[in-house]
Coordinates of C-alpha atoms in Angstrom, one line a residue:
X1431 CA 32.7 -4.2 23.2
X1432 CA 30.5 -5.3 20.3
X1433 CA 29.1 -2.9 17.7
X1434 CA 25.5 -3.5 17.0
X1435 CA 23.0 -2.0 14.5
X1436 CA 20.1 -0.7 16.6
X1437 CA 17.6 -0.9 13.8
X1438 CA 17.9 -4.7 13.8
X1439 CA 18.6 -5.2 17.5
X1440 CA 15.3 -4.1 19.2
X1441 CA 16.3 -5.9 22.4
X1442 CA 19.0 -3.6 23.0
X1443 CA 17.4 -0.5 21.5
X1444 CA 16.8 2.0 24.4
X1445 CA 13.9 3.8 22.5
X1446 CA 12.1 1.9 19.8
X1447 CA 8.4 1.9 20.7
X1448 CA 5.9 0.1 18.3
X1449 CA 3.2 2.8 18.9
X1450 CA 2.0 2.5 15.2
X1451 CA -0.2 -0.5 16.2
X1452 CA -2.0 1.4 19.0
X1453 CA -5.1 3.4 18.5
X1454 CA -4.8 7.0 17.2
X1455 CA -6.2 8.2 20.6
X1456 CA -3.7 6.3 22.8
X1457 CA -0.8 7.5 20.6
X1458 CA -1.7 11.0 21.4
X1459 CA -2.2 10.5 25.2
X1460 CA 1.6 10.9 26.1
X1461 CA 1.8 14.1 24.2
X1462 CA -1.4 15.6 25.9
X1463 CA 0.0 14.5 29.4
X1464 CA 3.1 16.2 28.7
X1465 CA 1.2 19.5 27.7
X1466 CA -1.1 19.2 30.9
X1467 CA 2.0 18.7 33.0
X1468 CA 3.9 21.6 31.4
X1469 CA 0.9 23.9 31.6
X1470 CA 0.5 23.2 35.3
X1471 CA 4.2 23.9 35.8
X1472 CA 4.2 27.2 34.0
X1473 CA 0.9 28.6 35.5
X1474 CA 2.2 29.7 38.9
X1475 CA 5.3 31.3 37.2
X1476 CA 3.0 33.1 34.8
X1477 CA 1.1 34.9 37.5
X1478 CA 4.1 36.2 39.3
X1479 CA 5.7 39.5 38.8
X1480 CA 5.3 42.2 36.3
X1481 CA 8.1 41.2 34.0
X1482 CA 9.7 43.2 31.3
X1483 CA 8.6 46.7 31.0
X1484 CA 9.9 46.9 27.5
X1485 CA 9.7 43.5 25.7
X1486 CA 6.4 42.4 27.2
X1487 CA 5.2 45.9 27.1
X1488 CA 5.6 46.0 23.3
X1489 CA 3.3 43.1 22.9
X1490 CA 0.6 43.6 25.3
X1491 CA 0.3 47.5 24.5
X1492 CA 0.6 46.7 20.7
X1493 CA -2.5 44.5 21.2
X1494 CA -4.4 47.1 23.0
X1495 CA -3.9 49.5 20.1
X1496 CA -5.0 46.9 17.7
X1497 CA -8.2 46.4 19.8
X1498 CA -8.7 50.1 19.6
X1499 CA -8.7 49.9 15.9
X1500 CA -5.1 51.0 15.1
X1501 CA -3.0 49.1 12.4
X1502 CA 0.6 48.0 13.1
X1503 CA 3.2 49.9 10.9
X1504 CA 0.5 52.4 9.8
X1505 CA -0.5 53.9 13.0
X1506 CA 2.3 52.8 15.3
X1507 CA 5.9 51.8 14.9
X1508 CA 6.6 48.1 15.0
X1509 CA 9.4 45.8 13.8
X1510 CA 7.6 42.5 14.6
X1511 CA 5.0 40.5 12.6
X1512 CA 1.4 41.5 13.3
X1513 CA 0.2 38.2 14.5
X1514 CA 1.2 38.6 18.2
X1515 CA -0.9 41.9 18.4
X1516 CA -4.0 40.6 16.6
X1517 CA -4.1 37.3 18.5
X1518 CA -3.6 39.0 21.9
X1519 CA -6.1 41.6 20.8
X1520 CA -8.6 38.8 20.3
X1521 CA -7.9 37.2 23.6
X1522 CA -8.5 40.7 25.2
X1523 CA -11.7 41.1 23.4
X1524 CA -13.0 37.7 24.8
X1525 CA -11.4 37.6 28.3
X1526 CA -10.8 41.3 29.1
X1527 CA -7.7 43.6 28.8
X1528 CA -5.8 42.1 31.6
X1529 CA -2.1 41.2 31.9
X1530 CA -2.8 37.9 33.2
X1531 CA -4.6 36.9 30.0
X1532 CA -1.5 37.3 28.1
X1533 CA 0.5 35.4 30.7
X1534 CA -1.7 32.6 30.5
X1535 CA -1.5 32.6 26.7
X1536 CA 2.3 32.6 27.2
X1537 CA 2.0 29.6 29.4
X1538 CA -0.2 27.7 26.9
X1539 CA 2.4 28.4 24.1
X1540 CA 5.3 27.3 26.2
X1541 CA 3.5 24.0 27.3
X1542 CA 2.6 23.2 23.6
X1543 CA 6.2 23.8 22.6
X1544 CA 7.4 21.4 25.2
X1545 CA 4.7 19.0 24.1
X1546 CA 5.7 19.3 20.5
X1547 CA 9.4 18.6 21.6
X1548 CA 8.3 15.4 23.1
X1549 CA 6.0 14.4 20.2
X1550 CA 8.8 14.8 17.7
X1551 CA 11.3 12.6 19.8
X1552 CA 8.5 10.0 20.2
X1553 CA 7.7 10.0 16.4
X1554 CA 11.4 9.7 15.7
X1555 CA 11.4 6.3 17.3
X1556 CA 12.4 7.1 21.0
X1557 CA 10.5 5.7 23.9
X1558 CA 8.7 8.0 26.4
X1559 CA 11.7 8.1 28.9
X1560 CA 14.1 9.5 26.2
X1561 CA 11.5 11.8 24.8
X1562 CA 11.0 13.4 28.3
X1563 CA 14.6 14.4 28.6
X1564 CA 14.6 17.2 26.1
X1565 CA 11.3 18.4 27.4
X1566 CA 12.3 18.7 30.9
X1567 CA 15.4 20.6 29.8
X1568 CA 13.3 23.0 28.0
X1569 CA 11.2 23.6 31.1
X1570 CA 14.1 24.0 33.3
X1571 CA 15.9 26.4 31.0
X1572 CA 12.7 28.7 31.3
X1573 CA 12.7 28.7 35.1
X1574 CA 13.1 32.2 36.3
X1575 CA 12.8 33.7 32.7
X1576 CA 9.9 35.5 31.2
X1577 CA 7.5 32.9 29.3
X1578 CA 7.0 35.5 26.5
X1579 CA 10.5 34.6 25.5
X1580 CA 8.9 31.6 23.6
X1581 CA 7.4 33.0 20.5
X1582 CA 4.1 31.5 19.0
X1583 CA 6.1 31.3 15.8
X1584 CA 8.6 28.8 17.3
X1585 CA 5.9 26.7 18.5
X1586 CA 4.3 26.7 15.2
X1587 CA 7.6 25.6 13.6
X1588 CA 7.5 22.4 15.5
X1589 CA 3.7 21.9 14.8
X1590 CA 4.6 22.3 11.1
X1591 CA 7.3 19.8 11.3
X1592 CA 4.9 17.3 12.8
X1593 CA 2.4 18.0 10.1
X1594 CA 5.1 17.8 7.3
X1595 CA 6.1 14.4 8.6
X1596 CA 2.5 13.1 8.7
X1597 CA 1.9 14.5 5.1
X1598 CA 4.8 12.7 3.7
X1599 CA 4.2 9.6 5.4
X1600 CA 0.6 9.3 4.1
X1601 CA 1.4 10.8 0.8
X1602 CA -0.6 13.9 1.3
X1603 CA -0.1 17.2 -0.3
X1604 CA 1.5 19.4 2.4
X1605 CA -0.9 22.5 2.2
X1606 CA -1.7 22.1 5.9
X1607 CA 2.0 22.4 6.6
X1608 CA 2.1 25.5 4.4
X1609 CA -0.9 27.0 6.3
X1610 CA 1.0 26.5 9.6
X1611 CA 4.3 28.0 8.4
X1612 CA 2.3 31.0 6.9
X1613 CA 0.7 31.5 10.3
X1614 CA 4.3 31.3 11.9
X1615 CA 5.3 34.1 9.4
X1616 CA 2.4 36.2 10.5
X1617 CA 3.8 36.1 14.0
X1618 CA 7.5 36.3 12.9
X1619 CA 8.2 36.7 9.3
X1620 CA 11.8 35.5 9.6
X1621 CA 10.7 32.4 11.5
X1622 CA 8.0 31.5 8.9
X1623 CA 10.6 31.9 6.0
X1624 CA 13.1 29.6 7.8
X1625 CA 10.3 27.0 8.3
X1626 CA 9.2 27.4 4.6
X1627 CA 12.8 26.8 3.4
X1628 CA 13.5 23.8 5.5
X1629 CA 10.2 22.2 4.5
X1630 CA 11.2 22.6 0.8
X1631 CA 14.3 21.0 1.6
X1632 CA 12.7 18.0 3.2
X1633 CA 10.2 17.6 0.3
X1634 CA 13.0 17.6 -2.3
X1635 CA 15.5 15.5 -0.4
X1636 CA 16.3 12.1 -2.2
X1637 CA 14.9 9.0 -0.5
X1638 CA 15.0 5.4 -1.3
X1639 CA 11.3 5.7 -1.9
X1640 CA 11.4 9.2 -3.4
X1641 CA 8.2 10.1 -5.5
X1642 CA 8.5 11.1 -9.0
X1643 CA 9.8 14.6 -9.9
X1644 CA 6.3 15.7 -10.8
X1645 CA 5.0 14.7 -7.4
X1646 CA 7.8 16.6 -5.7
X1647 CA 6.7 19.9 -7.8
X1648 CA 3.0 19.3 -6.8
X1649 CA 3.9 18.9 -3.1
X1650 CA 6.1 22.1 -3.3
X1651 CA 3.4 23.9 -5.1
X1652 CA 1.0 22.9 -2.3
X1653 CA 3.4 24.1 0.3
X1654 CA 3.7 27.3 -1.4
X1655 CA 0.0 27.7 -1.7
X1656 CA -0.7 27.0 1.9
X1657 CA 2.1 29.5 2.9
X1658 CA 0.8 32.2 0.7
X1659 CA -3.0 31.7 1.7
X1660 CA -1.9 32.9 5.1
X1661 CA 1.2 35.0 5.0
X1662 CA 0.4 36.3 1.6
X1663 CA -3.1 37.4 2.5
X1664 CA -2.1 39.2 5.8
X1665 CA 1.1 40.9 4.5
X1666 CA -0.7 41.8 1.2
X1667 CA -3.5 43.5 3.0
X1668 CA -0.9 45.5 5.0
X1669 CA 1.2 46.3 2.0
X1670 CA -1.8 47.5 0.1
X1671 CA -2.9 49.7 3.0
X1672 CA 0.6 51.3 3.3
X1673 CA 3.4 49.9 1.3
X1674 CA 6.1 52.2 2.4
X1675 CA 5.2 52.0 6.2
X1676 CA 5.5 48.3 6.2
X1677 CA 8.7 48.2 4.2
X1678 CA 10.2 50.8 6.4
X1679 CA 9.2 49.1 9.8
X1680 CA 10.0 45.5 8.7
X1681 CA 13.1 46.1 6.5
X1682 CA 14.7 49.5 6.8
X1683 CA 14.4 50.1 10.5
X1684 CA 15.7 46.6 11.6
X1685 CA 18.7 46.9 9.3
X1686 CA 19.4 50.3 10.8
X1687 CA 19.4 49.5 14.4
X1688 CA 21.2 46.1 14.2
X1689 CA 24.6 47.7 14.9
X1690 CA 23.1 49.3 18.1
X1691 CA 21.9 46.1 19.4
X1692 CA 24.4 43.5 18.2
X1693 CA 26.1 41.4 21.1
X1694 CA 29.1 39.2 20.8
X1695 CA 29.3 35.7 22.2
X1696 CA 29.2 36.0 26.1
X1697 CA 32.3 34.0 26.7
X1698 CA 32.8 35.5 30.0
X1699 CA 29.3 34.6 31.1
X1700 CA 29.8 31.1 29.9
X1701 CA 33.0 30.7 31.9
X1702 CA 31.5 32.2 35.0
X1703 CA 28.5 29.8 34.8
X1704 CA 30.7 26.7 34.1
X1705 CA 33.0 27.7 37.3
X1706 CA 29.7 28.3 39.4
X1707 CA 28.5 24.7 38.2
X1708 CA 31.7 23.0 39.1
X1709 CA 31.5 24.7 42.5
X1710 CA 28.0 23.3 42.8
X1711 CA 29.0 19.9 42.1
X1712 CA 31.8 19.8 44.5
X1713 CA 29.5 21.0 47.4
X1714 CA 28.9 18.7 50.4
X1715 CA 25.2 18.8 50.2
X1716 CA 25.1 16.6 47.0
X1717 CA 21.3 16.4 46.4
X1718 CA 20.6 20.1 46.7
X1719 CA 23.6 21.0 44.6
X1720 CA 22.7 18.6 41.9
X1721 CA 19.2 19.9 41.9
X1722 CA 20.4 23.5 41.4
X1723 CA 23.0 22.2 38.9
X1724 CA 20.2 20.7 36.7
X1725 CA 18.6 24.2 36.1
X1726 CA 22.1 25.6 35.7
X1727 CA 23.0 23.0 33.0
X1728 CA 19.8 23.7 31.0
X1729 CA 20.5 27.4 31.0
X1730 CA 24.3 26.7 30.1
X1731 CA 23.1 24.7 27.3
X1732 CA 21.4 27.5 25.7
X1733 CA 24.8 29.2 25.2
X1734 CA 26.8 26.1 24.4
X1735 CA 24.3 24.4 22.4
X1736 CA 25.6 25.4 19.0
X1737 CA 29.1 23.7 19.8
X1738 CA 27.2 20.7 21.0
X1739 CA 25.2 20.4 17.8
X1740 CA 28.3 20.4 15.7
X1741 CA 30.1 17.8 17.8
X1742 CA 26.9 15.6 17.6
X1743 CA 26.4 16.0 13.9
X1744 CA 30.0 15.3 13.0
X1745 CA 29.9 11.5 13.0
X1746 CA 27.0 11.3 10.5
X1747 CA 29.2 12.8 7.8
X1748 CA 29.8 9.2 7.3
X1749 CA 27.4 8.1 4.6
X1750 CA 27.0 4.5 6.0
X1751 CA 26.2 5.7 9.5
X1752 CA 23.9 8.3 8.1
X1753 CA 22.0 5.6 6.2
X1754 CA 21.4 3.7 9.4
X1755 CA 20.2 6.6 11.1
X1756 CA 17.8 7.4 8.2
X1757 CA 16.3 4.0 8.1
X1758 CA 13.4 5.3 10.3
X1759 CA 11.7 7.6 7.6
X1760 CA 10.0 9.8 10.2
X1761 CA 13.3 10.3 12.1
X1762 CA 14.8 11.3 8.6
X1763 CA 12.1 13.8 8.1
X1764 CA 12.2 15.5 11.4
X1765 CA 16.1 15.5 11.5
X1766 CA 16.5 17.1 8.0
X1767 CA 13.7 19.7 8.9
X1768 CA 15.3 20.7 12.3
X1769 CA 18.9 20.7 11.2
X1770 CA 17.9 22.9 8.2
X1771 CA 16.2 25.3 10.7
X1772 CA 19.1 25.4 13.1
X1773 CA 21.4 26.3 10.1
X1774 CA 19.1 29.2 9.0
X1775 CA 18.7 30.3 12.8
X1776 CA 22.5 31.0 12.8
X1777 CA 21.7 34.2 10.7
X1778 CA 19.1 35.1 13.5
X1779 CA 21.4 34.5 16.4
X1780 CA 24.6 36.2 15.2
X1781 CA 22.8 39.7 15.5
X1782 CA 22.6 39.3 19.2
X1783 CA 24.0 36.5 21.1
X1784 CA 22.0 36.6 24.4
X1785 CA 19.6 34.3 26.2
X1786 CA 16.6 35.6 24.4
X1787 CA 18.0 35.1 20.9
X1788 CA 19.7 31.8 21.5
X1789 CA 16.8 30.0 23.0
X1790 CA 15.0 29.2 19.6
X1791 CA 18.0 27.5 18.4
X1792 CA 18.3 25.5 21.7
X1793 CA 14.6 24.5 21.4
X1794 CA 15.0 23.3 17.9
X1795 CA 18.3 21.6 18.7
X1796 CA 16.9 19.6 21.7
X1797 CA 15.3 16.7 19.5
X1798 CA 18.4 16.7 17.3
X1799 CA 20.8 16.0 20.5
X1800 CA 18.5 13.3 22.0
X1801 CA 18.0 11.6 18.7
X1802 CA 21.8 11.4 18.0
X1803 CA 22.8 10.6 21.7
X1804 CA 20.2 7.7 21.7
X1805 CA 21.3 6.5 18.2
X1806 CA 25.1 6.5 19.1
X1807 CA 24.5 4.7 22.3
X1808 CA 22.2 2.1 21.0
X1809 CA 24.9 0.8 18.7
X1810 CA 26.7 -0.7 21.6
X1811 CA 24.9 -3.6 23.3
X1812 CA 26.6 -3.6 26.8
X1813 CA 26.2 0.3 27.1
X1814 CA 22.6 0.0 26.0
X1815 CA 22.0 -2.4 28.8
X1816 CA 23.8 -0.6 31.5
X1817 CA 22.0 2.7 30.8
X1818 CA 18.5 1.4 31.4
X1819 CA 18.5 1.8 35.2
X1820 CA 20.8 5.1 35.0
X1821 CA 18.2 6.5 32.5
X1822 CA 15.4 5.8 35.0
X1823 CA 17.2 7.4 38.0
X1824 CA 18.0 10.4 35.8
X1825 CA 14.4 10.8 34.7
X1826 CA 13.2 10.4 38.4
X1827 CA 15.8 13.0 39.6
X1828 CA 14.8 15.5 36.8
X1829 CA 10.9 15.1 37.5
X1830 CA 11.6 15.6 41.2
X1831 CA 13.5 18.7 40.6
X1832 CA 10.8 20.2 38.4
X1833 CA 8.1 19.1 41.0
X1834 CA 10.1 21.0 43.8
X1835 CA 10.3 24.2 41.7
X1836 CA 6.6 23.8 41.0
X1837 CA 5.7 23.8 44.6
X1838 CA 8.2 26.6 45.4
X1839 CA 6.5 28.7 42.8
X1840 CA 3.1 27.9 44.3
X1841 CA 4.3 29.0 47.8
X1842 CA 5.9 32.2 46.2
X1843 CA 2.5 33.1 44.6
X1844 CA 0.8 32.6 47.9
X1845 CA 3.2 34.6 49.8
X1846 CA 3.2 37.3 47.2
X1847 CA 1.5 40.7 47.4
X1848 CA -1.6 41.2 45.1
X1849 CA -0.8 43.9 42.5
X1850 CA -3.5 46.7 43.2
X1851 CA -3.9 47.8 39.5
X1852 CA -6.9 47.6 37.3
X1853 CA -5.1 45.6 34.7
X1854 CA -3.1 43.4 36.8
X1855 CA -5.9 41.5 38.5
X1856 CA -4.8 38.1 39.7
X1857 CA -1.2 38.9 39.6
X1858 CA 1.1 39.0 42.6
X1859 CA 4.5 40.5 43.1
X1860 CA 7.5 40.7 45.5
X1861 CA 6.9 44.4 45.9
X1862 CA 10.3 45.1 47.5
X1863 CA 12.2 43.8 44.5
X1864 CA 10.0 45.0 41.6
X1865 CA 8.1 48.1 42.6
X1866 CA 10.8 50.8 42.7
X1867 CA 8.0 53.5 42.1
X1868 CA 6.4 51.6 39.2
X1869 CA 2.9 50.7 40.9
X1870 CA 2.8 54.3 42.4
X1871 CA 3.2 56.2 39.1
X1872 CA 0.9 53.9 37.4
X1873 CA -1.7 54.5 40.1
X1874 CA -1.3 58.2 39.6
X1875 CA -1.8 57.8 36.0
X1876 CA -5.0 55.6 36.5
X1877 CA -6.5 58.0 38.8
X1878 CA -5.7 61.2 36.8
X1879 CA -8.7 63.3 35.9
X1880 CA -7.0 64.3 32.7
X1881 CA -7.2 60.9 30.9
X1882 CA -5.4 62.4 27.9
X1883 CA -2.5 60.6 25.9
X1884 CA 0.8 60.5 27.5
X1885 CA 4.5 59.9 26.5
X1886 CA 6.7 57.3 28.4
X1887 CA 10.4 58.0 27.4
X1888 CA 13.9 57.7 28.6
X1889 CA 16.0 60.1 30.8
X1890 CA 18.0 60.8 27.7
X1891 CA 17.0 60.6 24.0
X1892 CA 20.4 61.0 22.5
X1893 CA 21.5 57.7 23.9
X1894 CA 18.5 55.2 24.4
X1895 CA 18.5 51.5 25.5
X1896 CA 14.7 50.9 26.2
X1897 CA 11.6 52.7 27.6
X1898 CA 9.0 51.4 30.0
X1899 CA 6.2 50.6 27.6
X1900 CA 4.4 48.6 30.1
X1901 CA 3.3 51.7 31.7
X1902 CA 1.1 52.5 28.8
X1903 CA -0.9 49.3 29.1
X1904 CA -1.0 49.0 33.0
X1905 CA -2.2 52.7 33.2
X1906 CA -4.7 52.4 30.5
X1907 CA -3.4 55.6 28.9
X1908 CA -3.0 55.9 25.3
X1909 CA 0.3 56.8 23.7
X1910 CA 0.6 60.1 22.0
X1911 CA 3.3 59.4 19.4
X1912 CA 3.8 57.1 16.4
X1913 CA 7.4 56.0 18.0
X1914 CA 6.2 54.7 21.3
X1915 CA 8.7 51.9 21.2
X1916 CA 12.1 53.5 21.5
X1917 CA 15.2 52.0 19.8
X1918 CA 18.9 53.3 19.6
X1919 CA 19.7 54.3 16.1
X1920 CA 16.0 55.1 15.5
X1921 CA 14.9 57.3 18.3
X1922 CA 18.3 58.9 18.6
X1923 CA 17.9 60.5 14.9
X1924 CA 16.9 64.0 14.4
X1925 CA 14.0 63.0 12.0
X1926 CA 12.5 60.7 14.5
X1927 CA 12.7 63.2 17.4
X1928 CA 11.2 65.9 15.2
X1929 CA 8.3 63.5 14.5
X1930 CA 7.8 62.7 18.3
X1931 CA 8.0 66.4 19.1
X1932 CA 5.3 67.0 16.4
X1933 CA 3.0 64.2 17.8
X1934 CA 3.3 65.7 21.5
X1935 CA 2.3 69.1 20.2
X1936 CA -0.6 68.1 17.9
X1937 CA -2.0 65.6 20.6
X1938 CA -1.6 68.3 23.5
X1939 CA 0.2 66.1 25.7
X1940 CA 0.5 67.5 29.2
X1941 CA 2.0 64.3 30.9
X1942 CA 5.5 62.8 30.3
X1943 CA 7.0 59.8 32.3
X1944 CA 10.7 59.2 32.0
X1945 CA 12.5 56.1 33.1
X1946 CA 15.6 57.2 35.1
X1947 CA 17.3 53.7 35.1
X1948 CA 20.9 53.0 34.9
X1949 CA 21.9 52.8 31.4
X1950 CA 23.0 49.3 30.0
X1951 CA 26.4 49.7 28.8
X1952 CA 26.6 47.2 26.1
X1953 CA 29.5 46.7 23.7
X1954 CA 27.9 48.1 20.7
X1955 CA 26.8 51.4 19.2
X1956 CA 23.9 52.0 21.7
X1957 CA 26.6 53.4 24.2
X1958 CA 27.5 56.3 21.8
X1959 CA 25.5 59.6 21.9
X1960 CA 24.0 60.6 18.6
X1961 CA 24.5 64.2 19.6
X1962 CA 20.7 64.9 18.9
X1963 CA 19.0 66.5 22.0
X1964 CA 15.9 68.0 20.3
X1965 CA 13.5 65.9 22.3
X1966 CA 15.2 66.3 25.6
X1967 CA 15.5 70.1 25.2
X1968 CA 11.8 70.2 24.2
X1969 CA 10.7 68.2 27.3
X1970 CA 12.7 70.3 29.6
X1971 CA 11.4 73.5 28.2
X1972 CA 7.6 72.4 28.0
X1973 CA 7.3 70.1 31.1
X1974 CA 8.7 72.0 34.1
X1975 CA 6.6 70.5 36.9
X1976 CA 8.6 67.3 37.9
X1977 CA 7.9 64.7 40.6
X1978 CA 10.4 61.9 41.2
X1979 CA 8.7 58.5 42.1
X1980 CA 11.1 55.7 42.6
X1981 CA 13.1 55.4 39.3
X1982 CA 10.6 57.3 37.3
X1983 CA 10.2 61.2 36.7
X1984 CA 6.6 62.4 36.2
X1985 CA 6.8 65.7 34.3
X1986 CA 3.7 67.9 33.6
X1987 CA 3.1 71.3 31.8

């Protein structure tokens, strides 16, 4: 089998497309088409189900508090960047305080992320067919998962990579890249810093046509300027308003509860999924089994992705091979930027190795995988020729699967029961699976004549996993305490429980909702009792009238 140089053998290159000669609008049409396709795919999923009472509740209720004039960190406990709350608050201001507004925003963020994955692959020299593969794997991995799992900060990191490539190609100062990364930091301070460091690395990386040292310094200064104009202004204003509150929420508290949230690599889950995948592929109903396997493989790649990344990167340790790969300058920019991001995200995922935290690394790795796989295959003339029809069949199969899931989601939406809550208009739900007293208790809180602040807690506060924050948002009732978002290692301490009790007394709270769910016994310190039962004793003593509604306990004075 003859070894070829793909950069000089375009006849056998599976992905090179001379799109630079086309008009600018035409070049953007494929990416726009992918965005529209992805958005249409996500919309039925976005309107179905109430979702996570904890994770999603943090964002929508935090946005409501901002809309009411509160400030994150100063007026309520928050370990995330302020961007999500202010952005959602703006959407609520324009379109109304409805859950579906947040969900449609999630669908747009996910669709943009998929479109940017596609565009990065295209600009790295891959044809539409190859560029669609990672995009469809991304769509498939999100099937059945909450769309809010994709942070706007992650989408902005991809957008910043695209802008950085354009800035370097046209010899522009990357101030716009800095602005995008600063905005990413406003949503997620850690993500924004990762992108900033990766961009500095790309700017200073030696190239054949590297600019002078002075120009590299000017570009770096422009990047820093753009970053600080956004992130520096936002966080500077918050620090000026309350330095210690911001420092405590963003630095002290996260470092405190990490031992209570850390999760090891789920090797048992990976083995189980692999065995299930093998059983699927050996089933007699080949087409249906392969269709289900497509989505299973996508989710399995989220967990096995880091291993795949290492295996694919290993060959380009060879300097000569790396030189051929980097002949395409845009490819070099994207490759260095994404690899630098993936390396930094190791510090992010090692704290909690679950699907939610591994997904950003998976998203950033997708273009790396497809660029390298295409590069390795394109070096072999006969393999390149044989793969063209196989690639077409694979693409057709993947698109058919996604189309099938789209229509299934449409049917599920039509069959679903409308959620009869004021703030869930347009949402449907499979009541038998998701209610468990949730809608009933929210209806009671909605129609309560005493529209005073409430407290939504856990059945026990000496050992906490999560609380149902979504109840605050859907009921339209204000929270009574600074610590509305319960975390093990924080809520379980004496100081925080005393603070909550003081807030309950000063705000004259007469209604408490406790979530009596089965405790999630994770292999970390969250399974341990702190021995602090001040809050539980106070609630039992002061709120004696109890009503059991599904998995919730409504307690009143």
